[in-house]
Coordinates of C-alpha atoms in Angstrom, one line a residue:
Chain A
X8 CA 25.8 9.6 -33.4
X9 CA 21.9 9.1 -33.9
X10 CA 20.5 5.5 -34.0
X11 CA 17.5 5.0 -36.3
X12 CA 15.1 3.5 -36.6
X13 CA 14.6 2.7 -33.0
X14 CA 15.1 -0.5 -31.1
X15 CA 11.7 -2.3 -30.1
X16 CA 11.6 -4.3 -27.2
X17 CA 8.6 -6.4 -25.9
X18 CA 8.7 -7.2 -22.1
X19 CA 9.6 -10.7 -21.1
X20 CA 6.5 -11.9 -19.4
X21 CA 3.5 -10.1 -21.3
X22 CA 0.2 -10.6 -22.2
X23 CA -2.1 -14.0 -21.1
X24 CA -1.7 -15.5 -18.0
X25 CA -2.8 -18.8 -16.5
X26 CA -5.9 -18.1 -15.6
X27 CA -6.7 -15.9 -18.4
X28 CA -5.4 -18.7 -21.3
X29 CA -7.9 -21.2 -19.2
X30 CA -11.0 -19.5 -19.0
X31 CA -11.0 -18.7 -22.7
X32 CA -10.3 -22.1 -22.6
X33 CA -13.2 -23.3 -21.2
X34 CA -15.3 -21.1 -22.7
X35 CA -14.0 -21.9 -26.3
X36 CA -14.5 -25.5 -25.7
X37 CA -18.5 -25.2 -23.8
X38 CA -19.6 -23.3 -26.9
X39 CA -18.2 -26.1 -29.2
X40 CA -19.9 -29.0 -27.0
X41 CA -23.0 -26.9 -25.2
X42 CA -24.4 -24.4 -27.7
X43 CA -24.7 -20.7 -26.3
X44 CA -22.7 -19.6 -23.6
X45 CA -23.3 -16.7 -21.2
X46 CA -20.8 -14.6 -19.2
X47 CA -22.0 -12.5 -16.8
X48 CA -19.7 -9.3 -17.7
X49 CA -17.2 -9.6 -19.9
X50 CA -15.3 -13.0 -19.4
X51 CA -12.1 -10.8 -19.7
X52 CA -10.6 -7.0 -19.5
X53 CA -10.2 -6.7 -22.4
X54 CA -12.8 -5.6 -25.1
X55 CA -11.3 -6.9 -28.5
X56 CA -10.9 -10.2 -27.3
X57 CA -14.6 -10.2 -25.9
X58 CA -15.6 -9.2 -29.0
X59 CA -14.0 -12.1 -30.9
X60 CA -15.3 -14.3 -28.7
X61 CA -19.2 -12.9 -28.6
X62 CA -18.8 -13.7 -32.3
X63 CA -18.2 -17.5 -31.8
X64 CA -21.4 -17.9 -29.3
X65 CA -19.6 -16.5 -26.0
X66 CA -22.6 -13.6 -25.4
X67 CA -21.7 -11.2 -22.4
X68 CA -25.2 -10.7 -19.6
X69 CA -25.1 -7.7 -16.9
X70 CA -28.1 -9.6 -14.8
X71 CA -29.0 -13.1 -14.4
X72 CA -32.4 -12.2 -15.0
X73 CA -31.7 -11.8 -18.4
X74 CA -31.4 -15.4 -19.4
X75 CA -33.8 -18.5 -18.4
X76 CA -31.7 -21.3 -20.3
X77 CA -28.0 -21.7 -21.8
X78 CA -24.8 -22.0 -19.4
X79 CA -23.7 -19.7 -17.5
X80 CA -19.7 -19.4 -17.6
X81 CA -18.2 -17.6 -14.3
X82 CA -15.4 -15.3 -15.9
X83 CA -12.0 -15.2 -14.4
X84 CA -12.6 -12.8 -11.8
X85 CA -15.4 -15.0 -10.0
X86 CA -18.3 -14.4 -8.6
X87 CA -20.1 -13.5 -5.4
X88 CA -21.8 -16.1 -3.7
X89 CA -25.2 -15.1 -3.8
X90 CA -25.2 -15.0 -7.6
X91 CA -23.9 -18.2 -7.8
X92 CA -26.7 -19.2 -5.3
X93 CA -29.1 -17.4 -7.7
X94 CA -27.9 -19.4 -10.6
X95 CA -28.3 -22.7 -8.8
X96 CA -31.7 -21.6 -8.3
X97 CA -32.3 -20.8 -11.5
X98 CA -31.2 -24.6 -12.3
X99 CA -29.0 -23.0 -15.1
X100 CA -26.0 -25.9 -15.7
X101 CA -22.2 -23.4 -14.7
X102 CA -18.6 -23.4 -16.0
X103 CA -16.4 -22.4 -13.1
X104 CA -13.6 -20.5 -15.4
X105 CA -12.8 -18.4 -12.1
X106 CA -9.0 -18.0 -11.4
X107 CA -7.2 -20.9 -9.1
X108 CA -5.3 -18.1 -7.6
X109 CA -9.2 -16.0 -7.0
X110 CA -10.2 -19.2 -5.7
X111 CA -7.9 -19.1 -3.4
X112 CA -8.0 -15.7 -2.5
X113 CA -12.2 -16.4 -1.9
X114 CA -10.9 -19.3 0.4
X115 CA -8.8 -17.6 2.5
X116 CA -11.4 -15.1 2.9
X117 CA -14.1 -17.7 4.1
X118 CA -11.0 -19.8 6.8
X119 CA -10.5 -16.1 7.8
X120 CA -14.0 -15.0 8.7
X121 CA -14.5 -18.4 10.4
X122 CA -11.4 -17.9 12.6
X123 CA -12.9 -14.6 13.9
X124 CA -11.1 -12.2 11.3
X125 CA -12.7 -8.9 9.9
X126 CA -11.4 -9.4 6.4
X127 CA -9.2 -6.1 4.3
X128 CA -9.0 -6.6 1.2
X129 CA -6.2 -4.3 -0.4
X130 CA -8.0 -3.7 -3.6
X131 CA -10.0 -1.9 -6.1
X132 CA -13.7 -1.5 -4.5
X133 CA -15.1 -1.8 -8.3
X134 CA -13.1 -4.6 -9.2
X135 CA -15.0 -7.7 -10.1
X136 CA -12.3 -9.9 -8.2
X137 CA -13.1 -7.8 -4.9
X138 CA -16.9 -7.2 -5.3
X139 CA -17.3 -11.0 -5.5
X140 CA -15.5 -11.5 -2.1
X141 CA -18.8 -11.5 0.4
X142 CA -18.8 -9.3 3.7
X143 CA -15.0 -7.5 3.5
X144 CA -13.4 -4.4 3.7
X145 CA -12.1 -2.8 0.7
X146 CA -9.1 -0.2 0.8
X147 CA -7.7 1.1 -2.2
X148 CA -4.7 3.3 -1.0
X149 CA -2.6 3.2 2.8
X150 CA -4.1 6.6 3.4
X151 CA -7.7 5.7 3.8
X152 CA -6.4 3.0 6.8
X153 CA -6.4 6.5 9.0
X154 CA -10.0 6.8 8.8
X155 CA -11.2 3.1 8.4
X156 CA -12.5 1.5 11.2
X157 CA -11.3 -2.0 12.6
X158 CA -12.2 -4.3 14.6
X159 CA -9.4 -6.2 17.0
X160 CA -8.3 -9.1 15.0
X161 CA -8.3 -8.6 11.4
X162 CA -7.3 -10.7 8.3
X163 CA -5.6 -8.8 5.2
X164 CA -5.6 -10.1 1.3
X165 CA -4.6 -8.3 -1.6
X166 CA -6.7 -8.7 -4.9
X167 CA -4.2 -10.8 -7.0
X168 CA -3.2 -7.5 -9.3
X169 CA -2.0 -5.5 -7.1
X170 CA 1.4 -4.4 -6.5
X171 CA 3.6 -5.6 -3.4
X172 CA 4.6 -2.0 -2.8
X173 CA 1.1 -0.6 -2.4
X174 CA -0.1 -3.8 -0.5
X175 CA 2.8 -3.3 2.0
X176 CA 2.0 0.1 2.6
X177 CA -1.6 -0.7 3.3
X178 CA -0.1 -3.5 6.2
X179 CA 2.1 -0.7 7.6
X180 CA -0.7 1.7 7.8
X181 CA -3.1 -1.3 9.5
X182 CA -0.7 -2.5 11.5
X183 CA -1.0 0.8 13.5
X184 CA -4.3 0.3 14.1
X185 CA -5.3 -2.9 15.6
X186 CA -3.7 -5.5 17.8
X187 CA -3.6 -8.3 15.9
X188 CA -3.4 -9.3 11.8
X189 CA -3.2 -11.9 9.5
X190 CA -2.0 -11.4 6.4
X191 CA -1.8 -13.4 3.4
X192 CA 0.0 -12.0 0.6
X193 CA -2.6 -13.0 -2.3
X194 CA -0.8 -11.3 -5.6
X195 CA -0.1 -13.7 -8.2
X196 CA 3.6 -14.9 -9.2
X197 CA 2.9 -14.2 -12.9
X198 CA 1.8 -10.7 -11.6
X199 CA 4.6 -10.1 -9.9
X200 CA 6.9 -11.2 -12.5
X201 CA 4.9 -9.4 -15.1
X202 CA 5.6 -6.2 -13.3
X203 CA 9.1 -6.7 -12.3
X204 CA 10.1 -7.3 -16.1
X205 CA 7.7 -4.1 -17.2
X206 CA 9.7 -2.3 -14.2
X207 CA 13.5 -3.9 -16.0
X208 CA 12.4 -2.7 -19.3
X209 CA 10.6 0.7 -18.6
X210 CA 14.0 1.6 -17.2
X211 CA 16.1 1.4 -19.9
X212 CA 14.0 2.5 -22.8
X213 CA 12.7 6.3 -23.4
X214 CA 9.3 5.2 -24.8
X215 CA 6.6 2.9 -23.1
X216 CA 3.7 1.4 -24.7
X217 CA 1.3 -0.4 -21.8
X218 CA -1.2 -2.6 -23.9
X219 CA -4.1 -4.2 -22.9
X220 CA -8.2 -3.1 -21.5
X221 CA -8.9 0.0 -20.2
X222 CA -10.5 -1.7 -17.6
X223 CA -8.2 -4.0 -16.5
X224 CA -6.4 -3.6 -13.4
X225 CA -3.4 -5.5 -13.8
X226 CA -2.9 -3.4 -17.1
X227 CA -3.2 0.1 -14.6
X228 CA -0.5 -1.5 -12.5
X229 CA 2.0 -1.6 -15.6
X230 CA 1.1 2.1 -16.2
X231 CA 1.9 3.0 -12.4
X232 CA 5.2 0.9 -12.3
X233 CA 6.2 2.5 -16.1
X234 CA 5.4 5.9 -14.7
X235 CA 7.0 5.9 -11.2
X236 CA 10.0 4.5 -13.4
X237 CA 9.9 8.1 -15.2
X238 CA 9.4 6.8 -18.6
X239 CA 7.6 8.7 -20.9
X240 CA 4.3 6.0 -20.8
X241 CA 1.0 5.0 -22.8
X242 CA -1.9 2.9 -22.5
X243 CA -3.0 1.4 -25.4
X244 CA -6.1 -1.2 -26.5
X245 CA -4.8 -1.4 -30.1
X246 CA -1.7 -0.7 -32.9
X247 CA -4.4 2.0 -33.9
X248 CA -4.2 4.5 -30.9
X249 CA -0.3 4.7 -31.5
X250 CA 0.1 8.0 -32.8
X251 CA 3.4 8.9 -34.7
X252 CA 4.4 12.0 -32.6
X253 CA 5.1 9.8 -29.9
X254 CA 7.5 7.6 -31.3
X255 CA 9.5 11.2 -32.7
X256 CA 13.3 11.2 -31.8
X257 CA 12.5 7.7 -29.5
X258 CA 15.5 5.7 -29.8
X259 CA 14.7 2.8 -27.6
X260 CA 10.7 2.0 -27.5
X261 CA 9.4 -0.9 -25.0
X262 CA 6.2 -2.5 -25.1
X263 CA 4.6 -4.5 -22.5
X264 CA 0.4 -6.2 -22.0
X265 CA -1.5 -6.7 -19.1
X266 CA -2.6 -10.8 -18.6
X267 CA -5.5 -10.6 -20.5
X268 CA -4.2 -8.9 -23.6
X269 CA -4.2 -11.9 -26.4
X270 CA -1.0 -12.2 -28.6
X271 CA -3.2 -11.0 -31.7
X272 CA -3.0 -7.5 -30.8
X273 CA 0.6 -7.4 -29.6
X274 CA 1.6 -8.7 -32.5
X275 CA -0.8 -5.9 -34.1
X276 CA 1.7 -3.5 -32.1
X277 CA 5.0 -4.7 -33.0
X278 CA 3.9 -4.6 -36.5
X279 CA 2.8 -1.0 -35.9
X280 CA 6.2 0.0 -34.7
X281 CA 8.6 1.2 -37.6
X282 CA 11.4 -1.1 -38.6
X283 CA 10.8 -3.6 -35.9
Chain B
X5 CA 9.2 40.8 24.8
X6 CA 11.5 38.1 26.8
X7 CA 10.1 35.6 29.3
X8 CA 12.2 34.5 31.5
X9 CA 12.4 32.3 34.1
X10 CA 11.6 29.4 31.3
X11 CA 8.5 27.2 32.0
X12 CA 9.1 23.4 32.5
X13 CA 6.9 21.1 32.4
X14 CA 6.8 17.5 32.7
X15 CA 5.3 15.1 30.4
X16 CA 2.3 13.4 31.4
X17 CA 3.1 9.9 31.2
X18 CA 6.6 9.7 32.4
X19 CA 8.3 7.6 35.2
X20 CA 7.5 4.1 36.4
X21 CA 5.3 1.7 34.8
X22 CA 2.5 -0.6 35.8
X23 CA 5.1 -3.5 35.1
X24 CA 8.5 -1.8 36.6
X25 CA 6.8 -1.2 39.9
X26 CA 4.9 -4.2 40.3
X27 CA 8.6 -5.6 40.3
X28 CA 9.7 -3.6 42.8
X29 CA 7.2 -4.2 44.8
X30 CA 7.5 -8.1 44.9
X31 CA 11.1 -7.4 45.4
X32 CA 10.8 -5.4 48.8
X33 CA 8.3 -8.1 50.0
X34 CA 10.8 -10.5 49.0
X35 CA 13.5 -9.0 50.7
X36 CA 11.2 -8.4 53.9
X37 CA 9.8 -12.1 54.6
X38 CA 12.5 -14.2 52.6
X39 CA 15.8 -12.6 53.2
X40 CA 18.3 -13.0 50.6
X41 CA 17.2 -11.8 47.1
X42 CA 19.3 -12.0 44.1
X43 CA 18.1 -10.6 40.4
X44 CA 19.7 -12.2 37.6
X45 CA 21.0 -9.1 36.0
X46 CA 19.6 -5.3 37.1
X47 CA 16.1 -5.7 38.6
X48 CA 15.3 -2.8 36.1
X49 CA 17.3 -0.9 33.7
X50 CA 17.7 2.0 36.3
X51 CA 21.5 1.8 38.2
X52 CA 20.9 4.6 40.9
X53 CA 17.4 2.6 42.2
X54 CA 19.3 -0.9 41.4
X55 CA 21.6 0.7 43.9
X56 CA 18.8 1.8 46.6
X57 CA 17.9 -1.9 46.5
X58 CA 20.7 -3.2 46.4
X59 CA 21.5 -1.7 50.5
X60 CA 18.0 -3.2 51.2
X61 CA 19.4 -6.7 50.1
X62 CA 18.3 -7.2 46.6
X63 CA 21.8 -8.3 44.9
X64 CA 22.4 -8.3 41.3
X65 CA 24.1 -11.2 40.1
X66 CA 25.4 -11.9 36.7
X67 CA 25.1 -16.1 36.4
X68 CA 23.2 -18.5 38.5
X69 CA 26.5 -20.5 39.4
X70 CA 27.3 -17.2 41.7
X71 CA 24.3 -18.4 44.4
X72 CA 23.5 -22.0 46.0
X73 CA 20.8 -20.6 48.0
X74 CA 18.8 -17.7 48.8
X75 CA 15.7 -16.6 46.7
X76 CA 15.9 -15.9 42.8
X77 CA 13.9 -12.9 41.6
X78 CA 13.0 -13.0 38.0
X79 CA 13.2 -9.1 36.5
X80 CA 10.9 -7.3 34.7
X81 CA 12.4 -8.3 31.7
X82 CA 11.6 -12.1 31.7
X83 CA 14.5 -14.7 31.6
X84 CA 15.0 -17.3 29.3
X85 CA 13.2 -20.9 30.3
X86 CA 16.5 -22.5 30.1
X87 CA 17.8 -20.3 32.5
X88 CA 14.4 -21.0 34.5
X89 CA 15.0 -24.6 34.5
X90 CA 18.7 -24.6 35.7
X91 CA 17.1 -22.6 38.7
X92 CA 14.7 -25.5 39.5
X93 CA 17.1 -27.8 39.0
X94 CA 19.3 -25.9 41.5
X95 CA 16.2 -26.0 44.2
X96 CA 16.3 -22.5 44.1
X97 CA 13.3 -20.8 45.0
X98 CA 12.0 -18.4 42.1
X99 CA 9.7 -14.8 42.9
X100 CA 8.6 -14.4 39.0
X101 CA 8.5 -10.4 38.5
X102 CA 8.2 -11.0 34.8
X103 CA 6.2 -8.1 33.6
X104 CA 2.9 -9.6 32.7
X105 CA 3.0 -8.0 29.2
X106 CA 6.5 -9.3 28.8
X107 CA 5.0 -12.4 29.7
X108 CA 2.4 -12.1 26.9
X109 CA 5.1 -11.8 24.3
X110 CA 6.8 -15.0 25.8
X111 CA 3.1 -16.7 25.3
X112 CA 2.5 -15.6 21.7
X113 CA 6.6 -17.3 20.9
X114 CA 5.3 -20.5 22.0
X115 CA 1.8 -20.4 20.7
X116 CA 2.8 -19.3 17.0
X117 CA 5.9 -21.5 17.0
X118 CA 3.4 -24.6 18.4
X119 CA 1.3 -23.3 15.4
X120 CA 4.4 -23.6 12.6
X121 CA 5.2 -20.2 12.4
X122 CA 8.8 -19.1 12.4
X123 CA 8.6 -15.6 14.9
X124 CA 10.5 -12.6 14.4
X125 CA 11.0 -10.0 17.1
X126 CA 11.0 -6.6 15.9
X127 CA 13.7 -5.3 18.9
X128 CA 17.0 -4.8 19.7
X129 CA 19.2 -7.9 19.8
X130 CA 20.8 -7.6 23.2
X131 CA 18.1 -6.4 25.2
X132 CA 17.3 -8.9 28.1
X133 CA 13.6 -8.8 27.0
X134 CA 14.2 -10.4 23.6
X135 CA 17.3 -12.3 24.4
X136 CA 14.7 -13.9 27.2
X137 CA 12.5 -15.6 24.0
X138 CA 14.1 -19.0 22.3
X139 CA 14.5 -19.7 19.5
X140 CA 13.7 -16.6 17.4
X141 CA 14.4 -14.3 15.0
X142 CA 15.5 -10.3 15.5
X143 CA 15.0 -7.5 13.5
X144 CA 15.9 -4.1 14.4
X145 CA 15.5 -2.0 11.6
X146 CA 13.2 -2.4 8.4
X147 CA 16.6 -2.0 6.0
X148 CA 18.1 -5.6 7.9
X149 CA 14.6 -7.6 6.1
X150 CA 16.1 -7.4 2.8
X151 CA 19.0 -9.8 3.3
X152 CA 16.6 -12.1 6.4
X153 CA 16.0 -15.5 5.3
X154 CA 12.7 -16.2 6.3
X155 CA 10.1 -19.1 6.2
X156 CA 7.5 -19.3 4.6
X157 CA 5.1 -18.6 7.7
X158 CA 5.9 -15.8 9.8
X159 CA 4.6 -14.7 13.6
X160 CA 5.7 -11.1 14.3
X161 CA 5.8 -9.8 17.8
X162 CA 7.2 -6.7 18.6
X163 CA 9.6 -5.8 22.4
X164 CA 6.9 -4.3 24.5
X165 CA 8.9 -0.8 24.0
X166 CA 9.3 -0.3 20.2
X167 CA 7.7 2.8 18.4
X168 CA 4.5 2.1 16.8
X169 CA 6.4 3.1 13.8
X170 CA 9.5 1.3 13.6
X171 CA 7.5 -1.7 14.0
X172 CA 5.1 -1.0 11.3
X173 CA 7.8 -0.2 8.8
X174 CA 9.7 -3.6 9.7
X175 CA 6.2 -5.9 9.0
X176 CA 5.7 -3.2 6.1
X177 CA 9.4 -5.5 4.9
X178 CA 8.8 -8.7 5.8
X179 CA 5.0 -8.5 3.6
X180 CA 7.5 -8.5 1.0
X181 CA 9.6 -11.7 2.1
X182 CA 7.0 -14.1 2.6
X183 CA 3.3 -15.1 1.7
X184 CA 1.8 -15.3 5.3
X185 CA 2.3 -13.4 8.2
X186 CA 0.7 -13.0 11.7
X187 CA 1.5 -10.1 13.7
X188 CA 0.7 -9.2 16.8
X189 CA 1.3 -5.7 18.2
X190 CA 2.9 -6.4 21.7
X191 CA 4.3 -2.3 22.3
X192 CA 3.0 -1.9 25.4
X193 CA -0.1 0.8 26.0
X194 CA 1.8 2.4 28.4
X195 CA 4.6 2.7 26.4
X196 CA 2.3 4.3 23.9
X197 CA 0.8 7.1 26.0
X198 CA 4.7 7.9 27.4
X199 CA 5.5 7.9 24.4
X200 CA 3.0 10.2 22.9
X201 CA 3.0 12.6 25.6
X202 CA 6.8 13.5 25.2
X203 CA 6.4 13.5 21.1
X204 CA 3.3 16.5 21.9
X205 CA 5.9 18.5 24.9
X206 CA 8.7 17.7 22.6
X207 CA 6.9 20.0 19.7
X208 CA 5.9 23.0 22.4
X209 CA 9.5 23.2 23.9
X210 CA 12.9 24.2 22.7
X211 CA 14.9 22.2 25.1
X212 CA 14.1 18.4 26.3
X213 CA 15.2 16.4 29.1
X214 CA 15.0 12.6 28.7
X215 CA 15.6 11.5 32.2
X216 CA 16.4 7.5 32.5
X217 CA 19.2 4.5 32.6
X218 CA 21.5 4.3 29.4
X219 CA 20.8 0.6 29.5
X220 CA 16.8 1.5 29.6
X221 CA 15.1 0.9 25.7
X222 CA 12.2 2.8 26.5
X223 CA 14.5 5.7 27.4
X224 CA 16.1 5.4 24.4
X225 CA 13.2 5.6 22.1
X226 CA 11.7 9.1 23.7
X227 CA 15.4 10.5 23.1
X228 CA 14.6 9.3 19.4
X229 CA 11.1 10.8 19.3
X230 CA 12.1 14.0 20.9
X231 CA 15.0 13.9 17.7
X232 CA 12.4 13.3 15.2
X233 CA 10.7 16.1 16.9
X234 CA 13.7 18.4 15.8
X235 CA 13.9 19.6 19.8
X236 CA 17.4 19.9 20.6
X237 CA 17.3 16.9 23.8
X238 CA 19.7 15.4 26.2
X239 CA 19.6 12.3 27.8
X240 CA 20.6 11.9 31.6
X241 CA 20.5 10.1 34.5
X242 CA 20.6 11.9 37.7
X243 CA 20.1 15.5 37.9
X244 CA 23.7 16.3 38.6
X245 CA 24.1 15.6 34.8
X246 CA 22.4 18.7 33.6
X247 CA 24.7 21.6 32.4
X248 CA 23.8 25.1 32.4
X249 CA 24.4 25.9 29.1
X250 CA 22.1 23.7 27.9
X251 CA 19.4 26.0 29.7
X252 CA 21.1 29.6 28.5
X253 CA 18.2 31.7 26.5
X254 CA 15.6 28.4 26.2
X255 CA 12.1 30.0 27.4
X256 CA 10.4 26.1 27.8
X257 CA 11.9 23.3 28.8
X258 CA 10.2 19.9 29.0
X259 CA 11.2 17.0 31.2
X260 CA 9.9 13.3 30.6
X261 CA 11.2 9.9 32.0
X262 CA 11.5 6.2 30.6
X263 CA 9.6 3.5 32.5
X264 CA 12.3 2.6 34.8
X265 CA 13.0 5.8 36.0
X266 CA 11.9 6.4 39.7
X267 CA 10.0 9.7 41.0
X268 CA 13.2 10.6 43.5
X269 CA 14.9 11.3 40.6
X270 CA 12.9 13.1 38.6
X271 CA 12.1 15.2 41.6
X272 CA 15.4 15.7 41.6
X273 CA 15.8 16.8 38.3
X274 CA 12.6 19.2 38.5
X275 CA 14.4 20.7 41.8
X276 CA 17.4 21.4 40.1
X277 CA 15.5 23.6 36.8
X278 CA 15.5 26.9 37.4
X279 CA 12.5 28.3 39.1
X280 CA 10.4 25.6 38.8

């Protein structure tokens, strides 16, 4: 017996997080009561969304030097110290829209380095969240541990999109290094539970759709876990890159967006989907 | 072309440790100036040289009610501080042979419980080394985190003679268990280098010889390395142990010795290979 059309499925906990929903937030709200807003790089992953927004008065800067008045917002990723020290300088008024949870992650990094600890931070070394973390370690994958070099005591954070199984790894692998480690575990519960319900529906559909920024890291995560699952996977930005060959004989299609994909354009993708 | 006699060779770092004969040493002067000597339990995990001290008046007993008097020598192995404190309360005077790395691990208990962290040994449960720490935790293999309760701040320590990798893999489990977790890597150096050297003869060698107590941990992890090593290995204790079939056709056979293992008998065991 042949079902048709196929059964659509969106994952449980998809698209906007916390920290995401709250620095739109505040951005939406400073352009209504301050006039022009500046983020410096895209206030989120994810370029549809930053494109709405640069339309209400939310413009995107690559370098301070670039603007003399306006407010600066800092996007949820944060922002390294020294720009923020810049800024000050600059006497240009700032909207903290970083994420509580990066917050933290920054603080953790500062109470570390005081206590002594070289700071690890399993992460992406381009990642805005890492870059703005001052004087750390970065280390992507447990096999570059081998090679790294450590000093006695060091503390390890993960960036707050990473998975628990890569971050593990990377503790095994520096745990055979050096004497002593603190770790803090650092990913973020709506992370976690964003990829366990990706990982729950990946496995029981035959199609994957992963939507959200091609930049965005917590996005590349859901590609990994839809993947190692063995589920025929792709990453999307919008209903327009679905391409009809791909949905061909699919009987049971999931779909699942990274935390800054706005609800706009998964609702553009269910529509997209036949008969759903 | 066939070579025979086989070669033997024994591993670099094999036989007593720093700690082991530290303890025997305090022992003998024990036994020399104060009398009486009586180890709670084996002084180490070695029966044929508990025996040799035993003629030279260094008694094993099992409890402290067995002795009113004489002089209490604390093993290798550390003892419990409850036990400690019935033996001051007994007037008994104590010789503390603790090794000082044992001693280390019974520091780091205190100071991470004193600092709110609930401790987990990664060890074997019955082993007087980890049965010696209060109120803790014991994990033996990575597979028994899964169903560990666990607070939310943990203080790893490993028994001074795990593998390097056993103890990685179980903090690799607990990262998943809890948010923040410090570790300290108490496998002893020494236990290290021994175990190193036997994993490198173990690969050059078709036959191995893992000399040492059945009681001895240490012992019992080169047996597991030489395993891993896919070298077919027997364990003994004295050199009357070895079989000669074990020996028919092998052209290398490599010897090593756990911590508590004393030369005499690995000269004993070198003696009785063939044309060594």
């Amino acid at each position: 017996m042949r079902i048709y059309p196929p059964s659509v499925e969106l994952a449980k906990d998809s698209g906007f997080c916390f920290g995401v929903r709250r620095a739109i937030k505040l951005a939406e709200n400073a352009v209504e009561n301050k006039g022009i807003i500046y983020s410096l790089g895209p206030l989120i992953h994810n370029r549809q969304e930053v494109e709405r927004l640069e339309k209400k008065g939310i413009h995107v800067i690559h370098d301070l030097s670039q603007i003399e008045s306006g407010t600066l917002i800092i996007r949820s990723h944060g922002v390294h110290p020294e720009i923020l020290e810049k800024a000050k300088e600059k006497a240009i008024p700032i909207i903290d829209a970083t994420c509580p949870l990066v917050k933290k992650v920054q603080e953790l990094t500062a109470q570390l380095q005081k206590e002594g600890y070289e700071v690890i931070v399993a992460g992406e070394r381009n990642h805005p969240e890492v870059m703005a973390l001052p004087e750390v370690k970065v280390i992507e994958k447990a096999q570059e541990a081998e090679k790294l070099r450590v000093k006695k005591k060091i503390g390890i954070l993960s960036q707050t999109t990473q998975t628990i199984e890569n971050f593990s790894r990377i503790v095994e692998a520096l745990v055979k290094k050096t004497p002593e480690l603190k770790v803090f575990n650092t990913i973020c519960g709506a992370t976690v539970e964003r990829q366990k319900s990706t990982r729950n529906l990946a496995c029981r559909v035959d199609l994957m759709l992963v939507v959200g920024g091609h930049d965005s890291a917590n996005t590349k995560r859901l590609m990994e876990i839809c993947k190692i699952a063995g589920t025929e996977t792709y990453h999307i930005e919008t209903a327009q890159e679905i391409k009809s060959s791909w949905l061909k004989g699919k009987k049971r299609i999931g779909v699942t967006a990274g935390a800054s994909t706005p609800n706009w354009i998964i609702n553009n993708v269910m529509k997209k989907l036949p008969h759903y």
